[in-house]
Short mmCIF file of C-alpha atoms in Angstrom, two decimals:
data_model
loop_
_atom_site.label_atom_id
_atom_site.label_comp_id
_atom_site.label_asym_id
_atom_site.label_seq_id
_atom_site.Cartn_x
_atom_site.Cartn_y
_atom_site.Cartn_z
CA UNK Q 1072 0.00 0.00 0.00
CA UNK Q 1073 3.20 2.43 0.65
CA UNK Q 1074 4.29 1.86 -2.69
CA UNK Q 1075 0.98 2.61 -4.93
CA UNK Q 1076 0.61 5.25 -2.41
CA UNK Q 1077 4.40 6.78 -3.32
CA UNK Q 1078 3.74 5.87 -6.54
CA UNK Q 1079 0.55 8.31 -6.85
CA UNK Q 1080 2.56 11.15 -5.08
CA UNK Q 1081 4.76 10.91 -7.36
CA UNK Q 1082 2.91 10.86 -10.30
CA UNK Q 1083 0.92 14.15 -9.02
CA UNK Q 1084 4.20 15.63 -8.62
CA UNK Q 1085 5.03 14.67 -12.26
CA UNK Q 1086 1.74 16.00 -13.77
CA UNK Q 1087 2.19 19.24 -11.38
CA UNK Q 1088 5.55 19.91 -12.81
CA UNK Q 1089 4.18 19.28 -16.94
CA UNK Q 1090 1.45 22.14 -15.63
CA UNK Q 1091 3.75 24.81 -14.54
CA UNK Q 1092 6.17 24.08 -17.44
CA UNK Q 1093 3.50 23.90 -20.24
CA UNK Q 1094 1.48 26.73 -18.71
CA UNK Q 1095 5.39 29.08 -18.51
CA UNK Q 1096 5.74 28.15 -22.00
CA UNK Q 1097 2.13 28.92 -23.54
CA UNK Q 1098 1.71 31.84 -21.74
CA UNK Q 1099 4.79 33.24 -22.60
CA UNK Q 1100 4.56 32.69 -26.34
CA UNK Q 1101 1.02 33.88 -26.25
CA UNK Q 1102 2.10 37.29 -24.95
CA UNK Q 1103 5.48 37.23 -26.83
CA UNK Q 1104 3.86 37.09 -30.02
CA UNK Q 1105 2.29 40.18 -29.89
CA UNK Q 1106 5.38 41.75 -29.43
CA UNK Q 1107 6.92 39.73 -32.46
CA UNK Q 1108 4.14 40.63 -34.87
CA UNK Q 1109 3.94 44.55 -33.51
CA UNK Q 1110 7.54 44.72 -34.34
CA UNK Q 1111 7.35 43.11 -37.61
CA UNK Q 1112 4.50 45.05 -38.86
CA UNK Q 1113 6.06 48.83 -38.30
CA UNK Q 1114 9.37 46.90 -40.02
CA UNK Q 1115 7.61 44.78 -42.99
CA UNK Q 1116 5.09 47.62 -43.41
CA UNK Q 1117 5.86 51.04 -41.88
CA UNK Q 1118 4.23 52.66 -39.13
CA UNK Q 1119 1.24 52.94 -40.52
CA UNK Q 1120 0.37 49.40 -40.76
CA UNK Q 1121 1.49 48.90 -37.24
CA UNK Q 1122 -0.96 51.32 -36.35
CA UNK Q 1123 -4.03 49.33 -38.17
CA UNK Q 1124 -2.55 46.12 -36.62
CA UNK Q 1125 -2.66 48.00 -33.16
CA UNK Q 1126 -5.94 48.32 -33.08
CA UNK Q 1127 -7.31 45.33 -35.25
CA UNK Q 1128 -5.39 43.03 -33.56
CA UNK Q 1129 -4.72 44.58 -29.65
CA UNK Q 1130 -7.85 46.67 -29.26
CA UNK Q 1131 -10.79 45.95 -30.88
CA UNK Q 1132 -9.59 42.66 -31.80
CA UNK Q 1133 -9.23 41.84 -28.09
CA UNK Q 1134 -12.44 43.10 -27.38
CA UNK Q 1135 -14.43 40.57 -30.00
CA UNK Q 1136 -12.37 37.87 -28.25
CA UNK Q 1137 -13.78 39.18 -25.16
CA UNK Q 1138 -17.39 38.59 -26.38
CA UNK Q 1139 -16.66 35.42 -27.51
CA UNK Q 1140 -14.84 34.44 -24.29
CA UNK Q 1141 -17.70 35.65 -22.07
CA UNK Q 1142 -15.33 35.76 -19.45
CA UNK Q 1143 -15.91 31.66 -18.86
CA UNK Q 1144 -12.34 30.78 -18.14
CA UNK Q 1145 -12.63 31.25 -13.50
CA UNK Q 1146 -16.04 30.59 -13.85
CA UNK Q 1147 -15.44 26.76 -15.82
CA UNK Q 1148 -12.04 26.14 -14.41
CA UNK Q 1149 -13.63 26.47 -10.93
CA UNK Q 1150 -16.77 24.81 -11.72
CA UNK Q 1151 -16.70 22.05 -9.32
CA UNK Q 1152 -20.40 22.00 -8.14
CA UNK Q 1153 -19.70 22.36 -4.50
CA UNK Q 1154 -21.61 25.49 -3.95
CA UNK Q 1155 -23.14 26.13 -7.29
CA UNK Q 1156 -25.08 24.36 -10.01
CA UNK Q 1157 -22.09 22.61 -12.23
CA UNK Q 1158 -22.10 22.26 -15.90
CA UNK Q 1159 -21.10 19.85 -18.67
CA UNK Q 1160 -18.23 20.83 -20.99
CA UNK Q 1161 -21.03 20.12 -23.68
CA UNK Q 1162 -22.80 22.41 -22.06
CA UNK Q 1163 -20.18 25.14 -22.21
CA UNK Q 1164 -19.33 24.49 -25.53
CA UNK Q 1165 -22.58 24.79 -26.63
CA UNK Q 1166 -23.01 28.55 -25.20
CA UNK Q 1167 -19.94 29.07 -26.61
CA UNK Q 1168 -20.57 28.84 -29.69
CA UNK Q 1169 -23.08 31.49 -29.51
CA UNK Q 1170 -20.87 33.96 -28.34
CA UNK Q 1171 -18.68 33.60 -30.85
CA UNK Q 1172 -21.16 33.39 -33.56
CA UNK Q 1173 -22.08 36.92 -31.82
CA UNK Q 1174 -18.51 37.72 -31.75
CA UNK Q 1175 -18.23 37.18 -35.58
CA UNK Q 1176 -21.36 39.16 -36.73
CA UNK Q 1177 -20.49 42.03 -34.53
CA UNK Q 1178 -16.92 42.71 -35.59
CA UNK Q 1179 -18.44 42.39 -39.52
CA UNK Q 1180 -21.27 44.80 -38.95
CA UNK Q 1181 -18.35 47.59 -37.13
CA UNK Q 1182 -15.94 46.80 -40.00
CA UNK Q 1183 -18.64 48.08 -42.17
CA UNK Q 1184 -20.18 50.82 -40.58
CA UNK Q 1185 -16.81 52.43 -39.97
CA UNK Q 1186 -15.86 51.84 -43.62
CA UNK Q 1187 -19.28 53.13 -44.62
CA UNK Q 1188 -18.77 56.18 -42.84
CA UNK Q 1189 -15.40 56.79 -43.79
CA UNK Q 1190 -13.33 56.22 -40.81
CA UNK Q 1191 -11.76 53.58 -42.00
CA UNK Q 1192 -10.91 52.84 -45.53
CA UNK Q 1193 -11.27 49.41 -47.16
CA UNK Q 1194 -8.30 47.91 -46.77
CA UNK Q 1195 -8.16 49.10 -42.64
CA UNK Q 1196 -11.81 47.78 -42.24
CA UNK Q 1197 -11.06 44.36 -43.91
CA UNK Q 1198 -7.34 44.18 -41.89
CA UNK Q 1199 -9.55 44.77 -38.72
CA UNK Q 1200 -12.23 42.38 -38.92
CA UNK Q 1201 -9.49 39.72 -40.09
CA UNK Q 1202 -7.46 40.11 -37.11
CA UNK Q 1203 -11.17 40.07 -34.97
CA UNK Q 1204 -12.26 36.81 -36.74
CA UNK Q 1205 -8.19 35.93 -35.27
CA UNK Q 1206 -8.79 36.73 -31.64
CA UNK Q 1207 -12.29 35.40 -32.08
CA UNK Q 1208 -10.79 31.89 -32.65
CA UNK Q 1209 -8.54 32.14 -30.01
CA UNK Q 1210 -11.44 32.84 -27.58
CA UNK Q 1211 -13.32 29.41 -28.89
CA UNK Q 1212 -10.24 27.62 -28.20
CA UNK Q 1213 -10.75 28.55 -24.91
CA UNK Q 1214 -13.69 26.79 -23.91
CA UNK Q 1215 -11.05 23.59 -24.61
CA UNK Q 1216 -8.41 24.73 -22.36
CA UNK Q 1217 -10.52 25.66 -19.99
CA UNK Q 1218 -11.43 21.98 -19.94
CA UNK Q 1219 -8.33 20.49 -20.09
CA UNK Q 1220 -7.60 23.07 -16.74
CA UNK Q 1221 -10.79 21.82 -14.97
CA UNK Q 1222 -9.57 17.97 -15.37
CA UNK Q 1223 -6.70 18.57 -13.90
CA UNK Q 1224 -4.79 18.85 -17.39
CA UNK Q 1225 -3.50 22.27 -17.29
CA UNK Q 1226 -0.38 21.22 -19.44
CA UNK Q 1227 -2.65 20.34 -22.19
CA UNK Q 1228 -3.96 24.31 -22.65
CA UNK Q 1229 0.04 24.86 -22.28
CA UNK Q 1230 0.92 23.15 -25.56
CA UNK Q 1231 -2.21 24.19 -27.28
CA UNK Q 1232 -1.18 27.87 -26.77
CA UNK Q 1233 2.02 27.06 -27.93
CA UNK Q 1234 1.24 25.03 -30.80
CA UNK Q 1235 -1.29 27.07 -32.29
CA UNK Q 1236 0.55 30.73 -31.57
CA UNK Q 1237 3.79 29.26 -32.91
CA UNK Q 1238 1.63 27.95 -36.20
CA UNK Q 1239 -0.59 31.42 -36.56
CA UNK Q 1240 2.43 33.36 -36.46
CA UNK Q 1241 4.56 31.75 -38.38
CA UNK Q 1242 1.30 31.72 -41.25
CA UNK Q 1243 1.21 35.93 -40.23
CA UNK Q 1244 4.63 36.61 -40.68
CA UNK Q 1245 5.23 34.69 -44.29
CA UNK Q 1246 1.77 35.95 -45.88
CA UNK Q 1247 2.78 39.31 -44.76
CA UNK Q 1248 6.76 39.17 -46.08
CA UNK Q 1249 5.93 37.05 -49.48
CA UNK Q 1250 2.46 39.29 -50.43
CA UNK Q 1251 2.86 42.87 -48.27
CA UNK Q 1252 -0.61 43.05 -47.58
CA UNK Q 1253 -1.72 43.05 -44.10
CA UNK Q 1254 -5.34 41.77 -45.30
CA UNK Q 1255 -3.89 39.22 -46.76
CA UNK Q 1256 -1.41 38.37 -43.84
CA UNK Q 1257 -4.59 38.80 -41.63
CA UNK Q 1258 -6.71 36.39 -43.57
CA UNK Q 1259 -4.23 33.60 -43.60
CA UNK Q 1260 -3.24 34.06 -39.58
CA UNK Q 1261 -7.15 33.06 -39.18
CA UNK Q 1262 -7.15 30.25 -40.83
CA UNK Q 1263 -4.17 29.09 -39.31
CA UNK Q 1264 -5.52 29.82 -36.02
CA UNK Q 1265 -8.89 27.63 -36.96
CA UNK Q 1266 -6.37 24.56 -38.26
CA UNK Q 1267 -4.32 24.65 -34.79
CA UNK Q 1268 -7.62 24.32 -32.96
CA UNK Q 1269 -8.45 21.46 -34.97
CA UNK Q 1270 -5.12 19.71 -34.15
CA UNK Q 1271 -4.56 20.93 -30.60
CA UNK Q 1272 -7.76 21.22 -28.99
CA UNK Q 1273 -10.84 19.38 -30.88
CA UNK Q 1274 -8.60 15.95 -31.48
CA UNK Q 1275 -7.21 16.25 -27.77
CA UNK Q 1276 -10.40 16.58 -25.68
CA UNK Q 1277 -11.66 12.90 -26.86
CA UNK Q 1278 -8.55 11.87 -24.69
CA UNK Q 1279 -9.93 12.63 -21.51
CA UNK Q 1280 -11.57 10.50 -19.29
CA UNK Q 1281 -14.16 12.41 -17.46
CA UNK Q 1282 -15.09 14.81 -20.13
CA UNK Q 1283 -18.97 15.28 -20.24
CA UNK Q 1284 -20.60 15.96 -23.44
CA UNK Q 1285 -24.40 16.08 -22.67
CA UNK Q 1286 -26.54 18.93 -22.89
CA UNK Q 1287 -29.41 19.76 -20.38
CA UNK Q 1288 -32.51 21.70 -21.76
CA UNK Q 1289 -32.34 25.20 -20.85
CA UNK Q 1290 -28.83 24.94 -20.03
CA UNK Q 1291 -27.39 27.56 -22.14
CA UNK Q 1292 -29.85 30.02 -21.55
CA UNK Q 1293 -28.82 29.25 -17.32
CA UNK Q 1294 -25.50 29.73 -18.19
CA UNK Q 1295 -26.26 33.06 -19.79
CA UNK Q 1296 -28.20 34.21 -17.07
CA UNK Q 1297 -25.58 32.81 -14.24
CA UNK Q 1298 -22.68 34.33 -16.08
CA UNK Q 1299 -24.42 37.60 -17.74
CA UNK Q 1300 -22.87 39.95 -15.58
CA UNK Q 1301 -19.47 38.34 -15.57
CA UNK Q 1302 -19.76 38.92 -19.06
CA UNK Q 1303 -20.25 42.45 -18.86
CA UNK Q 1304 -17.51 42.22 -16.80
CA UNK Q 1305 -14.83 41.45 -18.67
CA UNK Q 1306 -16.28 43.20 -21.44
CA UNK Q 1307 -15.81 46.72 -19.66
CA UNK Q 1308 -12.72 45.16 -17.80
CA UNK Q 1309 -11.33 45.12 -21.76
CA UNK Q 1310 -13.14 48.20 -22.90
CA UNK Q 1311 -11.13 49.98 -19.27
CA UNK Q 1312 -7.99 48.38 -20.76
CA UNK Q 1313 -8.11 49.91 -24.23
CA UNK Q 1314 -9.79 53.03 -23.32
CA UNK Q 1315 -6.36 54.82 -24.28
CA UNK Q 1316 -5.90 52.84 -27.06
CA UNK Q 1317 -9.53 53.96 -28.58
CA UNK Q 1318 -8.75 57.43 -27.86
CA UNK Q 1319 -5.42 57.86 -29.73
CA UNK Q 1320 -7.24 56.06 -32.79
CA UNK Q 1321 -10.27 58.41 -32.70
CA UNK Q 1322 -7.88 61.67 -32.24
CA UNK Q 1323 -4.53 61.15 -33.39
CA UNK Q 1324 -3.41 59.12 -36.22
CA UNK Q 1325 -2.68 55.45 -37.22
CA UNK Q 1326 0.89 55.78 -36.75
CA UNK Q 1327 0.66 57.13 -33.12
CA UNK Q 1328 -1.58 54.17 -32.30
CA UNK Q 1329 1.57 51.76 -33.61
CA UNK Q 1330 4.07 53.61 -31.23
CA UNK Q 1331 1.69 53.80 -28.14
CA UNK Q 1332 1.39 49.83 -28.85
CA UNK Q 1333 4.56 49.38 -28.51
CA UNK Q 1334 5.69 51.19 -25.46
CA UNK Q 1335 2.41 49.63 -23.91
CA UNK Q 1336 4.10 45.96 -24.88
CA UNK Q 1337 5.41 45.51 -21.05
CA UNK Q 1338 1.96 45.28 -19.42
CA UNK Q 1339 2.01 41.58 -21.93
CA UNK Q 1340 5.05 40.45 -20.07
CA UNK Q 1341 3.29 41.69 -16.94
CA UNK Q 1342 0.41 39.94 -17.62
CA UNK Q 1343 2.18 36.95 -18.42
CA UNK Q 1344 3.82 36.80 -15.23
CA UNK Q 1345 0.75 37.18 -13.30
CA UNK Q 1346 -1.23 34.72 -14.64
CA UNK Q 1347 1.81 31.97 -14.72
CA UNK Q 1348 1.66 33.00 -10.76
CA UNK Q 1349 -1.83 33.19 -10.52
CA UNK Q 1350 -3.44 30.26 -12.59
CA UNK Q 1351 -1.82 27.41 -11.00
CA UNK Q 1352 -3.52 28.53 -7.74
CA UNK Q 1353 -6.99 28.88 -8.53
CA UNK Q 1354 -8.10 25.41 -7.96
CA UNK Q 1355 -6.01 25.77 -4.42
CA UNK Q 1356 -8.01 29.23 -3.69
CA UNK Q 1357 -11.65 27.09 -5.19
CA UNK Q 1358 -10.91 24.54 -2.53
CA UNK Q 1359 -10.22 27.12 0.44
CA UNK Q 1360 -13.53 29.31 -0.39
CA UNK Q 1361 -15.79 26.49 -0.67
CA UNK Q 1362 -14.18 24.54 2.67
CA UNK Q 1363 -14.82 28.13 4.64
CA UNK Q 1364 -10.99 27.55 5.50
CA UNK Q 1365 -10.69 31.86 5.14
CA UNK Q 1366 -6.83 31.87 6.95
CA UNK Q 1367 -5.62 29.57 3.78
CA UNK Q 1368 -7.03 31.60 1.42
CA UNK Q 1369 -5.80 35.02 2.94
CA UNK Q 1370 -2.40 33.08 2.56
CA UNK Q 1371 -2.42 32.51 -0.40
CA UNK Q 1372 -3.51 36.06 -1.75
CA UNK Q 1373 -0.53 37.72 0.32
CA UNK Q 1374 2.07 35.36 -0.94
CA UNK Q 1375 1.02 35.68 -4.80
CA UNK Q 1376 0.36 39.57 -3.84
CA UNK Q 1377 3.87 39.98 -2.72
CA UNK Q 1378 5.40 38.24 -5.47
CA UNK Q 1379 3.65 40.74 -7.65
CA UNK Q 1380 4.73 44.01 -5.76
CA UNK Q 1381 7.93 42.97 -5.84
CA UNK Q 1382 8.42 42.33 -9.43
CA UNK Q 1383 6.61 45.74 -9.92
CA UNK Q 1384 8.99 47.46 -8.12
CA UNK Q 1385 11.66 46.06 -9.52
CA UNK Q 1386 10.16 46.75 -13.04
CA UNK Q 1387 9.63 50.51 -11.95
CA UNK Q 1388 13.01 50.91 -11.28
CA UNK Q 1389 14.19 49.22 -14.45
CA UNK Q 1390 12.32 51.41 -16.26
CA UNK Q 1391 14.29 54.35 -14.41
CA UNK Q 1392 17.84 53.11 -14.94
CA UNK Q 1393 17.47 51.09 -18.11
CA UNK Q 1394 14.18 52.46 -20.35
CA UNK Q 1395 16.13 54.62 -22.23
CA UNK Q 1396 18.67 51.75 -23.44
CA UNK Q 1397 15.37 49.68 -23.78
CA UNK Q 1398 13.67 51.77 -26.28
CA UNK Q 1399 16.66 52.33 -28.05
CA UNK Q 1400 16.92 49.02 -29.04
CA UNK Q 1401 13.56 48.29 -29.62
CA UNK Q 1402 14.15 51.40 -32.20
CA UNK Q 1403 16.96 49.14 -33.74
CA UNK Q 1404 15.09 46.18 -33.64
CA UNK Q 1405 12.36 48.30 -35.83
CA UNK Q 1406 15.13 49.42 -38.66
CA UNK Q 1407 16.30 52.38 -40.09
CA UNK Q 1408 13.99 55.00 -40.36
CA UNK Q 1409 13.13 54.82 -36.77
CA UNK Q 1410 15.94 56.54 -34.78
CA UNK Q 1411 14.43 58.83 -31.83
CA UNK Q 1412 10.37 57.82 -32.15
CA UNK Q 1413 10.66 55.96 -29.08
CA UNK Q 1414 13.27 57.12 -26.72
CA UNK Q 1415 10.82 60.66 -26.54
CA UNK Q 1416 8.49 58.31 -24.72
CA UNK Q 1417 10.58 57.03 -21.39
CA UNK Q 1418 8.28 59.18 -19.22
CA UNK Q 1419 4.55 57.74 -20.67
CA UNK Q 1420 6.81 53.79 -21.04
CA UNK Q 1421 7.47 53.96 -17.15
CA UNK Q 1422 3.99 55.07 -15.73
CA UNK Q 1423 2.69 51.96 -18.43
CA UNK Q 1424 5.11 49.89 -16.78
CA UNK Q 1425 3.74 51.05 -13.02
CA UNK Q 1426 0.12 50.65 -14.66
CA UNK Q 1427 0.64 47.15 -15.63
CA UNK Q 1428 1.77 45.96 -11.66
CA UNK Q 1429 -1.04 47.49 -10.81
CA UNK Q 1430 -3.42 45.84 -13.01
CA UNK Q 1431 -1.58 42.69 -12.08
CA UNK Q 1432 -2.64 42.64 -8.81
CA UNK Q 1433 -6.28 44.28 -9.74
CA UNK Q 1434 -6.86 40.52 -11.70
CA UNK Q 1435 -5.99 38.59 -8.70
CA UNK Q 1436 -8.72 40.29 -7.13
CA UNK Q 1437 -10.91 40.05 -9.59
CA UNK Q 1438 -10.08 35.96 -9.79
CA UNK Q 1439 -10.71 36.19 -5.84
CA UNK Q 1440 -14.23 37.55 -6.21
CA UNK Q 1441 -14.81 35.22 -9.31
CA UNK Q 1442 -14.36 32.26 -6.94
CA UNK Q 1443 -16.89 34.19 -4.26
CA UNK Q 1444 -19.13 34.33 -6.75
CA UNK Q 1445 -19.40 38.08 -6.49
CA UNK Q 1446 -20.60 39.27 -9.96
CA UNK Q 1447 -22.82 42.22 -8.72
CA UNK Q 1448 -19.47 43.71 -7.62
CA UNK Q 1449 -17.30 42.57 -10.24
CA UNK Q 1450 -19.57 44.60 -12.44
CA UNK Q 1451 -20.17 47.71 -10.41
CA UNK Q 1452 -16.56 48.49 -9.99
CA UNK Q 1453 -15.87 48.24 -13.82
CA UNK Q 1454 -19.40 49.80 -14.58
CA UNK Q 1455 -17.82 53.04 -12.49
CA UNK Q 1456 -14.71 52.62 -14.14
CA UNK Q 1457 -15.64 52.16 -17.80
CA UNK Q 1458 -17.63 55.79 -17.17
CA UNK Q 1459 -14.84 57.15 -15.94
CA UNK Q 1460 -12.59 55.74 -18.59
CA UNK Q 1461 -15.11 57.12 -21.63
CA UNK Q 1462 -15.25 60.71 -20.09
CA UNK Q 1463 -11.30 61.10 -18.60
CA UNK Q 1464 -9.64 58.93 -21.68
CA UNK Q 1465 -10.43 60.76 -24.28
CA UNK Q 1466 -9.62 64.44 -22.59
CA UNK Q 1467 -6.57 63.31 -21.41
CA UNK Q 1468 -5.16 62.00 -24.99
CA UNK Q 1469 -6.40 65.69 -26.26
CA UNK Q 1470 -4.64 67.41 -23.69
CA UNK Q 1471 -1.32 65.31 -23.15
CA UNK Q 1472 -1.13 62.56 -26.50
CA UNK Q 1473 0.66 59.68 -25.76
CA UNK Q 1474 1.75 61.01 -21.72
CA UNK Q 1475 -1.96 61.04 -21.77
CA UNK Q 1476 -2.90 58.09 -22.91
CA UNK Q 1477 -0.36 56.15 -20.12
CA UNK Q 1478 -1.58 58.34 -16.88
CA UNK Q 1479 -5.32 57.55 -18.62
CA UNK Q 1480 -4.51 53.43 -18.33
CA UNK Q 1481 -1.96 53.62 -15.08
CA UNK Q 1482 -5.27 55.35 -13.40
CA UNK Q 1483 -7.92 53.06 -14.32
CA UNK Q 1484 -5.80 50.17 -13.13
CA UNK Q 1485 -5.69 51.83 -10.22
CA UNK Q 1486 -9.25 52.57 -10.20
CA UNK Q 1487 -9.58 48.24 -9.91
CA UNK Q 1488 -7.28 47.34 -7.63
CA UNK Q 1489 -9.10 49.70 -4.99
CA UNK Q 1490 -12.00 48.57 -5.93
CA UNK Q 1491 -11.69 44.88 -5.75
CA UNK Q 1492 -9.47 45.00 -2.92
CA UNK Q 1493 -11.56 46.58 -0.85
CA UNK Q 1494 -14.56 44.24 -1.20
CA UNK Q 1495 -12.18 40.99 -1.52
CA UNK Q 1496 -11.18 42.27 2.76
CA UNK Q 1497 -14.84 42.73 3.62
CA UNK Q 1498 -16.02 39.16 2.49
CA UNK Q 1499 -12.44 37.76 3.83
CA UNK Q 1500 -13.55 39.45 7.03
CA UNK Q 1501 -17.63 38.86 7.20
CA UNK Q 1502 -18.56 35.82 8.97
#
């Protein structure tokens, strides 16, 4: 009995270690290749183009895979039908489906209206809903990995993220070098992106053991209702995030948007680092909620919260000493033709930098009060914020440009945190 006993503790130890590898490694080339592909853009195509792919691809296209998303991922992964009504992957497929459906329709009808009206011209409005019907892809391949995370699998969504970027991107890149034409290059990343769900995700699930595939009548409309305001949620939460973004495209000009995506870059490696923190905790934090066990959870939070104030600070301070150097490379790394666009910007690159800790340690919150089920909250704090972020972006990019835009984004993050915080202590403390 020792032996099959050692012999399962080791095997969890195995299968824990293939998690936080394969997690690392997906996450990291998911957020790397935005970086790649803003670079190559501005260098393939000139700064023009990078600006189109800014917002196609990191703004608006982020916000279709938003809709499409729903904001599922807490809500599935920690699906475990201890305090709530659980649901069948089938069953989250199936509303999935319909969000993304949604997803699709929506980002054609806006890529019309805004060429109709002349904002955009043709070739912007096809590049844009291209790089949508991209991120919308990526947010159906979620309701997979979401899957594989709720069995216990997590390394599975790791490879699938880094099959499927790897394959997308390499697809972007050689469309966009062999035919320079974004549209094209945009078309052909989509497909790509629907072949490496095919291979990574839809032949993998089958593998499982404890996958459930039936459907319950009036599930999805359940789900919609159960989840509707975590939707919203993320929605704003994503609308908060780009506010800036929006702003320089409606004011300034297509090749500010390119530069402002670039210095903003760091928040992805930010990001990244939170959620390879964060993620392989959530089940832990499920688990602590659910048993009432209040002192583990409270652990938890201050240990993954000090790892992320600490790597803020010592991001911050980077940014003091080394941000210069840093941008001055990233000019080289962009060509000639680029000398001095981005070393101007050290001031706006640092409070970005400070913005992105911040918003770091807003989503661990936010995952908190997922778990609590708290989704009246959730959605009044980014409700407030959104508002604020319509009336404050906007103004600020009119009166300060690209400064602007940064203080717009470092104060909405901050806007969260203090939000989310403050009612993550009250229910920590109630009771």
């Amino acid at each position: 009995m020792n032996k099959i006993s050692g012999l399962l503790i080791y095997k969890g130890s195995q299968i824990e270690k293939q998690n936080m590898m394969w997690n690392m490694l997906g996450s990291f080339c998911y957020a790397f290749a935005s970086m790649v592909l803003s670079f190559c853009v501005m260098r393939i195509s000139g700064e023009e183009a990078g600006g189109v792919f800014a917002i196609g691809y990191s703004a608006f296209g982020q916000q279709m895979f938003t809709l499409a998303y729903f904001g599922l991922r807490p809500f599935q992964i920690t699906d475990r039908g201890a305090q709530q009504e659980g649901y069948s992957f089938g069953e989250y497929r199936r509303h999935r489906r319909l969000t993304a459906a949604m997803a699709v329709i929506t980002s054609a009808l806006f890529s019309a209206w805004m060429g109709g009206i002349g904002a955009y011209g043709k070739e912007k409005a096809l590049a844009v809903f291209f790089l949508a019907l991209y991120k919308i892809i990526d947010g159906y391949a979620d309701v997979y990995e979401s899957e594989f995370q709720r069995q216990g699998s997590l390394y599975l969504t790791g490879k699938s993220n880094t099959f499927r970027t790897l394959l997308s991107v390499a697809v972007f890149l050689f469309t966009l070098a062999a035919a320079q034409n974004l549209v094209f290059a945009s078309a052909a990343a989509a497909a790509a992106q629907i072949l490496g769900m095919v291979l990574c995700d839809v032949s993998v699930i089958g593998a499982l053991p404890r996958v459930e595939y039936s459907c319950r009548e009036k599930s999805t409309s359940k789900l919609f209702s159960q989840t509707g305001l975590l939707f919203l949620s993320v929605f704003l939460d994503f609308y908060i995030f780009s506010a800036a973004k929006y702003a320089i495209d409606g004011q300034l000009n297509d090749a500010a948007s390119g530069y402002f995506n670039l210095i903003f870059m760091p928040t992805s490696v930010i990001y990244l680092v939170a959620n390879f923190v964060i993620r392989p905790f959530l089940v832990r934090m499920t688990v602590c909620w659910n048993q009432g066990d209040k002192k583990g959870l409270k652990r938890i939070l201050k240990k993954i919260g000090g790892i992320i104030m600490g790597l803020t600070v010592l991001a911050v301070s980077g940014c003091l000493v080394l941000g210069r150097l840093v941008l001055s490379v990233m000019e080289y790394l962009l060509g000639n033709g680029y000398e001095g666009c981005l070393t101007g910007y050290l001031a706006p690159f640092t409070v970005i930098v400070a913005g992105g800790g911040v918003y770091a340690m807003a989503n661990l919150m936010y995952y908190c009060l997922v778990i609590m089920r708290q989704q009246k909250v959730i959605f009044l704090v980014y409700a407030v914020t959104a508002v604020a972020a319509l009336i404050l972006a906007p103004a600020l990019v009119a009166k300060l440009e690209i400064f602007g835009a940064a203080l717009a984004y470092c104060l909405f993050m901050a806007m969260q945190f203090l939000g989310f915080g403050l009612q993550t202590a009250f229910a920590l403390r109630r009771g």
